[in-house]
Coordinates of C-alpha atoms and ligand atoms in Angstrom, one line a residue:
M622 CA 157.8 19.8 -19.5
G623 CA 154.1 20.0 -20.3
R624 CA 151.5 18.4 -18.1
G625 CA 150.8 15.8 -20.7
R626 CA 154.4 14.8 -21.1
F627 CA 154.9 14.9 -17.4
A628 CA 151.9 12.6 -16.9
G629 CA 153.2 10.2 -19.5
R630 CA 156.6 10.1 -18.0
Y631 CA 155.7 9.8 -14.4
G632 CA 152.3 8.3 -14.7
A633 CA 150.9 10.8 -12.2
A634 CA 149.5 14.1 -13.3
R635 CA 149.3 15.5 -9.7
L636 CA 152.4 15.9 -7.7
E637 CA 150.7 15.0 -4.5
E638 CA 149.9 11.7 -6.0
L639 CA 153.5 11.3 -7.0
E640 CA 154.7 12.0 -3.5
R641 CA 152.1 9.7 -2.1
Q642 CA 153.4 6.9 -4.3
A643 CA 157.0 7.7 -3.5
R644 CA 156.1 7.4 0.2
A645 CA 154.4 4.1 -0.4
A646 CA 157.4 2.8 -2.4
A647 CA 159.9 3.7 0.4
R648 CA 159.8 0.9 2.8
P649 CA 159.5 1.9 6.5
A650 CA 162.9 1.5 8.3
G651 CA 163.3 2.1 12.0
P652 CA 161.1 4.4 14.1
Q653 CA 158.6 6.5 12.2
P654 CA 158.5 10.1 13.3
A655 CA 155.3 12.0 13.1
D656 CA 154.3 13.1 9.6
G657 CA 155.2 16.6 8.7
P658 CA 157.5 18.5 6.4
L659 CA 161.1 19.2 6.9
H660 CA 161.9 22.9 7.2
V661 CA 161.2 24.3 3.8
A662 CA 162.6 27.7 2.9
T663 CA 160.9 30.2 0.7
L664 CA 162.8 30.0 -2.5
P665 CA 165.9 32.1 -2.2
A666 CA 167.3 34.0 -5.1
R667 CA 170.8 32.6 -4.2
P668 CA 171.9 29.8 -1.9
P669 CA 171.3 30.9 1.6
A670 CA 174.3 31.4 3.9
G671 CA 174.9 29.2 6.9
P672 CA 172.1 26.7 7.5
P673 CA 173.4 23.5 9.0
S674 CA 172.2 21.3 6.2
Q675 CA 170.8 21.9 2.8
L676 CA 169.0 19.8 0.2
W677 CA 168.9 21.1 -3.3
L678 CA 167.1 20.3 -6.5
A679 CA 169.8 21.7 -8.7
E680 CA 172.2 21.2 -11.5
N681 CA 175.3 20.5 -9.6
A682 CA 177.9 22.6 -11.5
A683 CA 175.7 25.7 -11.2
L684 CA 175.1 25.1 -7.5
M685 CA 178.8 24.4 -6.8
R686 CA 179.8 27.6 -8.6
A687 CA 177.2 29.5 -6.6
L688 CA 178.5 28.0 -3.4
L689 CA 182.1 28.9 -4.3
A690 CA 181.1 32.5 -4.7
Q691 CA 180.3 32.5 -1.0
P692 CA 182.8 32.2 1.8
A693 CA 180.9 29.2 3.3
P694 CA 180.2 26.3 3.4
R695 CA 183.4 24.5 2.7
F696 CA 183.5 20.7 3.1
R697 CA 185.7 18.4 5.1
L698 CA 184.4 15.6 2.9
I699 CA 182.8 15.5 -0.5
Y700 CA 181.5 12.2 -1.9
L701 CA 180.5 12.2 -5.6
D702 CA 178.7 9.3 -7.1
P703 CA 178.0 10.6 -10.6
P704 CA 176.3 8.8 -13.5
F705 CA 178.7 6.0 -14.7
N706 CA 177.7 6.5 -18.3
A707 CA 176.1 3.1 -18.6
G708 CA 174.3 4.0 -21.8
R709 CA 170.8 3.9 -20.5
R710 CA 168.2 5.7 -18.4
R711 CA 168.1 4.9 -14.7
T712 CA 164.9 4.3 -12.9
A713 CA 163.1 4.9 -9.7
R714 CA 160.2 3.0 -8.2
L715 CA 156.9 4.6 -7.5
G716 CA 153.8 3.1 -6.0
G717 CA 153.0 0.7 -3.3
P718 CA 153.0 -3.1 -3.3
D719 CA 149.8 -3.1 -5.4
G720 CA 150.8 -0.7 -8.1
A721 CA 154.6 -0.4 -8.1
R722 CA 156.2 0.6 -11.3
E723 CA 159.6 1.9 -12.6
V724 CA 159.8 5.4 -13.9
P725 CA 162.7 7.3 -15.4
A726 CA 164.9 9.0 -12.8
Y727 CA 167.9 10.3 -14.7
K728 CA 169.9 9.9 -17.8
D729 CA 173.0 7.8 -17.6
E730 CA 174.1 8.1 -21.1
A731 CA 176.4 10.5 -22.9
S732 CA 179.1 10.4 -25.5
F733 CA 182.4 9.4 -23.9
G734 CA 183.9 12.9 -24.4
A735 CA 180.9 14.7 -23.0
H736 CA 180.8 12.4 -20.0
L737 CA 184.5 13.1 -19.2
A738 CA 184.1 16.8 -19.8
A739 CA 181.2 17.0 -17.4
L740 CA 183.1 14.9 -14.9
A741 CA 186.2 17.0 -15.1
E742 CA 184.3 20.3 -14.6
R743 CA 182.5 18.9 -11.5
L744 CA 185.7 17.3 -10.0
A745 CA 187.5 20.7 -10.3
L746 CA 184.6 22.5 -8.6
A747 CA 184.4 19.8 -5.8
R748 CA 188.1 20.2 -5.2
D749 CA 187.7 23.9 -4.8
L750 CA 184.9 23.5 -2.3
L751 CA 187.0 21.3 0.0
E752 CA 188.5 22.6 3.3
P753 CA 192.3 22.7 3.1
D754 CA 192.3 19.4 5.0
G755 CA 189.3 17.9 3.1
T756 CA 189.0 14.8 1.1
L757 CA 187.1 14.0 -2.1
Y758 CA 185.8 10.5 -2.8
V759 CA 184.7 9.8 -6.4
H760 CA 182.6 6.7 -7.0
L761 CA 182.8 5.2 -10.5
D762 CA 183.2 1.8 -12.2
W763 CA 185.2 0.2 -15.0
R764 CA 183.6 2.5 -17.7
S765 CA 185.4 5.7 -16.8
V766 CA 187.3 5.3 -13.5
H767 CA 190.7 5.2 -15.3
E768 CA 190.1 8.4 -17.1
A769 CA 188.8 10.0 -13.9
K770 CA 192.1 8.9 -12.2
V771 CA 194.1 10.9 -14.7
I772 CA 191.9 13.9 -14.3
L773 CA 192.1 13.7 -10.6
D774 CA 195.9 13.3 -10.7
Y775 CA 196.0 16.5 -12.7
L776 CA 193.6 18.4 -10.4
F777 CA 195.0 17.3 -7.1
G778 CA 198.5 16.1 -7.9
R779 CA 199.5 12.5 -7.8
A780 CA 200.9 12.9 -4.3
R781 CA 197.4 13.7 -3.0
F782 CA 196.0 10.3 -4.1
L783 CA 194.9 8.7 -0.8
N784 CA 193.2 5.5 -1.9
E785 CA 191.7 3.4 -4.6
I786 CA 188.9 1.7 -2.8
V787 CA 187.4 -1.3 -4.5
W788 CA 183.8 -2.0 -3.4
C789 CA 183.0 -5.7 -4.1
Y790 CA 179.5 -7.2 -4.1
Y791 CA 177.6 -10.1 -5.4
G792 CA 174.6 -10.2 -7.7
P793 CA 173.2 -11.7 -10.9
S794 CA 174.7 -11.0 -14.2
P795 CA 173.9 -12.0 -17.8
I796 CA 177.6 -12.0 -18.7
R797 CA 178.9 -15.3 -20.1
S798 CA 181.9 -14.1 -22.2
A799 CA 183.9 -12.4 -19.5
F800 CA 184.2 -12.3 -15.7
K801 CA 181.2 -10.9 -14.0
R802 CA 181.7 -7.2 -13.3
K803 CA 181.0 -7.0 -9.6
H804 CA 183.0 -4.1 -8.1
D805 CA 183.0 -0.4 -8.2
T806 CA 186.0 1.8 -7.6
I807 CA 186.1 4.8 -5.3
L808 CA 189.0 7.2 -5.8
A809 CA 190.0 9.3 -2.8
Y810 CA 192.1 12.5 -3.0
T811 CA 193.1 14.9 -0.3
R812 CA 193.3 18.6 -0.8
S813 CA 196.6 18.9 0.9
R814 CA 199.2 16.8 2.9
R815 CA 197.3 17.5 6.1
Y816 CA 194.0 15.7 6.1
V817 CA 191.5 14.0 8.4
F818 CA 191.7 10.2 8.7
N819 CA 190.0 8.7 11.8
A820 CA 191.6 5.3 11.8
D821 CA 190.1 4.3 15.1
A822 CA 186.6 5.2 13.9
V823 CA 186.6 2.6 11.2
R824 CA 188.5 -0.3 12.8
V825 CA 187.0 -3.8 12.1
P826 CA 187.6 -7.1 13.8
Y827 CA 190.5 -9.2 12.6
D828 CA 189.6 -12.1 10.5
P829 CA 189.1 -15.3 12.6
V830 CA 191.8 -17.0 10.6
T831 CA 194.3 -14.3 11.6
V832 CA 193.2 -14.5 15.3
R833 CA 193.7 -18.3 15.2
T834 CA 197.0 -18.0 13.5
F835 CA 198.4 -15.7 16.2
A836 CA 196.9 -18.0 18.9
S837 CA 198.6 -21.0 17.3
S838 CA 202.2 -20.0 17.7
P839 CA 204.3 -17.3 19.3
K840 CA 206.3 -17.2 16.0
A841 CA 203.3 -16.3 13.9
G842 CA 203.8 -12.9 12.2
F843 CA 207.5 -13.2 12.8
G844 CA 206.8 -12.3 16.5
K845 CA 205.0 -9.1 15.7
V846 CA 201.6 -9.6 17.3
P847 CA 199.0 -7.0 16.4
D848 CA 196.5 -5.6 18.9
L849 CA 193.9 -8.2 18.1
A850 CA 191.3 -6.7 20.5
R851 CA 191.5 -3.3 19.0
G852 CA 190.8 -4.5 15.5
K853 CA 192.4 -3.3 12.3
V854 CA 192.0 -0.5 9.8
P855 CA 190.2 -2.0 6.9
E856 CA 192.0 -2.9 3.7
D857 CA 191.3 -0.8 0.5
W858 CA 188.8 -3.5 -0.8
W859 CA 185.5 -3.6 0.9
Y860 CA 182.6 -6.0 0.7
F861 CA 179.1 -4.6 1.4
P862 CA 176.0 -6.1 0.0
V863 CA 174.2 -4.1 -2.7
V864 CA 171.0 -2.3 -1.7
A865 CA 168.9 -4.7 -3.7
R866 CA 169.7 -7.2 -1.0
L867 CA 169.0 -4.8 1.9
H868 CA 165.3 -4.9 2.2
G869 CA 165.1 -2.6 5.2
E870 CA 167.2 0.1 3.3
R871 CA 165.8 0.1 -0.2
V872 CA 163.9 3.2 -1.2
G873 CA 163.3 2.4 -4.8
Y874 CA 166.2 4.3 -6.5
E875 CA 168.1 2.1 -8.9
T876 CA 171.6 3.4 -8.1
Q877 CA 171.1 3.7 -4.3
K878 CA 174.3 2.9 -2.5
P879 CA 174.4 1.0 0.9
E880 CA 174.6 3.1 4.0
A881 CA 177.4 1.0 5.4
L882 CA 179.6 2.1 2.5
L883 CA 179.0 5.7 3.2
E884 CA 179.2 5.3 6.9
R885 CA 182.8 4.0 6.6
I886 CA 183.7 7.0 4.4
V887 CA 182.0 9.6 6.6
R888 CA 183.5 8.2 9.8
A889 CA 187.0 8.0 8.3
S890 CA 187.2 11.4 6.7
S891 CA 185.1 13.8 8.8
H892 CA 184.4 14.7 12.4
Q893 CA 181.1 15.4 14.1
G894 CA 180.0 18.9 13.3
D895 CA 181.8 18.9 9.9
M896 CA 180.1 19.6 6.6
V897 CA 179.8 16.8 4.1
G898 CA 178.9 17.5 0.5
D899 CA 177.2 15.2 -2.1
F900 CA 176.3 16.9 -5.3
C901 CA 174.9 13.7 -7.0
C902 CA 172.9 12.7 -4.0
G903 CA 170.5 10.4 -5.7
S904 CA 168.3 8.8 -3.0
G905 CA 170.2 10.6 -0.3
T906 CA 172.4 8.0 1.2
T907 CA 175.2 10.4 2.1
A908 CA 172.8 12.9 3.6
V909 CA 171.1 10.3 5.7
V910 CA 174.4 8.9 7.0
A911 CA 175.9 12.3 7.6
A912 CA 172.9 13.4 9.6
R913 CA 172.9 10.2 11.6
L914 CA 176.6 10.7 12.5
G915 CA 176.2 14.3 13.5
R916 CA 177.6 16.0 10.4
G917 CA 175.9 18.8 8.5
F918 CA 175.5 18.3 4.8
V919 CA 174.8 19.9 1.5
A920 CA 173.1 17.4 -0.8
A921 CA 172.0 18.1 -4.4
D922 CA 170.5 16.3 -7.4
S923 CA 169.0 17.5 -10.6
S924 CA 166.4 14.7 -10.5
P925 CA 163.2 15.7 -8.7
L926 CA 162.6 12.0 -7.8
A927 CA 166.0 11.8 -6.2
V928 CA 165.3 14.9 -4.1
A929 CA 161.9 13.5 -3.2
K930 CA 163.4 10.2 -2.1
T931 CA 166.1 12.0 -0.1
R932 CA 163.6 14.2 1.6
L933 CA 161.5 11.2 2.5
R934 CA 164.5 9.4 4.0
L935 CA 165.5 12.4 6.0
E936 CA 162.0 12.8 7.3
R937 CA 162.1 9.2 8.5
L938 CA 165.2 9.7 10.6
A939 CA 164.5 9.4 14.3
A940 CA 166.6 12.5 15.0
R941 CA 165.5 14.5 12.0
P942 CA 168.0 17.1 11.1
A943 CA 167.2 20.7 10.3
V944 CA 167.3 20.9 6.5
E945 CA 166.7 23.8 4.2
V946 CA 165.1 22.3 1.1
S947 CA 165.5 24.5 -1.9
C948 CA 166.1 24.5 -5.6
W949 CA 168.5 26.2 -7.9
P950 CA 167.8 28.1 -10.0
A951 CA 164.4 28.9 -8.6
A952 CA 162.5 29.7 -11.8
P953 CA 162.5 26.5 -13.8
C954 CA 162.6 24.1 -10.8
G955 CA 159.5 25.5 -9.0
M956 CA 158.8 24.9 -5.4
I957 CA 160.0 21.9 -3.4
A958 CA 157.7 21.6 -0.4
T959 CA 155.2 19.3 1.1
G960 CA 151.5 19.5 0.5
M961 CA 151.7 22.4 -1.9
G962 CA 149.8 21.2 -4.9
D963 CA 151.4 20.8 -8.3
E964 CA 154.5 22.6 -7.0
T965 CA 155.3 19.7 -4.6
L966 CA 158.7 18.2 -5.1
G967 CA 159.7 20.7 -7.7
L968 CA 158.0 18.6 -10.4
T969 CA 156.3 21.5 -12.2
D970 CA 155.1 22.1 -15.7
A971 CA 157.9 24.5 -16.2
P972 CA 160.2 23.7 -19.2
A973 CA 162.8 21.1 -18.4
Ligands
SAM2284 C1 174.6 7.2 -9.2 S1 173.4 8.3 -8.8 C2 173.7 8.7 -7.1 C3 173.2 7.6 -6.2 C4 173.3 8.0 -4.7 N1 174.7 7.9 -4.3 C5 172.5 7.1 -3.8 O1 173.0 6.4 -2.9 O2 171.3 7.1 -4.1 C6 173.8 9.7 -9.7 C7 172.9 10.9 -9.5 O3 173.5 12.0 -10.1 C8 172.5 12.9 -10.5 N2 173.0 13.8 -11.5 C9 173.4 13.6 -12.7 N3 173.8 14.7 -13.3 C10 173.6 15.7 -12.4 C11 173.8 17.1 -12.5 N4 174.3 17.7 -13.6 N5 173.5 17.8 -11.4 C12 172.9 17.2 -10.3 N6 172.7 15.9 -10.2 C13 173.1 15.1 -11.3 C14 171.4 11.9 -11.0 O4 170.1 12.5 -11.1 C15 171.6 10.8 -10.1 O5 170.6 10.8 -9.1

């Protein structure tokens, strides 16, 4: 992308300026560690072996193929939240309270066939990157979740279908001729019959109505009284508020998902010290949650703004993880680093 087009698109010719604005747009949350870059690698010719966590500005199919060519890392958990094919461009927010504006972040539009073909390729690669006892979660909505289910049945086998999780939320909608579309669907598949599911790590309190019912009569529940104090394993439908309503969590990325959603997934399907993968990492929710919960991660996105937001969120963590920030392939992406002039954040003048 030439400098003129870049400036037109992002409204900032200098990348330091873009990063400054991204920082201003990201609201402070929690303790603020001292300023300074994450560990930034010199650009490798190939993905480096063995660092605990990696953040990539990369086209995910190319990166996944490159990772597959190496013996490690493999993932106990992969969460994929790809574009839903909503037929429009998605945006990110830049600038502080005085000059905030929306800029394009990534394309969420393709023909139906192209979208499914791209999805199928990435789902197959993700499957192959799982540990033998790993789990893949794929986050979609009504537009293509049904076709994805068929693809996943084919790739994993119907018997490996763990859950269809329905994430429900509230929010405004212009729809008047149908019910408001206020849920996403997350499909979970396990690589094999043996898989990690930490039921005790995700228990929630019983509903007060249930507790009252059991207190009301010894015959409630036909005499089978659950361990009310221990709590229950959640149902396969979850309510978490959307990020638009979580002012302390928003970092100005349109499709940012709530940390609570990822926290439940990461706790359920990985252990401390495991590797978690997210190859459509967007604003970095999975990476942030994985780091907070003591997991390593590989996070990747082809949008420089996504990688910038992810890095900012990781930098803000009180216990900042060691992260190698890189791009793939090196040549067109340029350098992702802090304070390195026009190369900063990988937003270079190189052809898109
Ligand atoms: C729905 S968003 C992910 C949001 C993320 N879960 C969060 O909490 O912020 C999908 C992301 O996939 C990225 N993406 C789309 N196609 C990609 C590709 N081929 N390679 C890498 N990333 C891609 C987009 O740039 C976008 O950031």
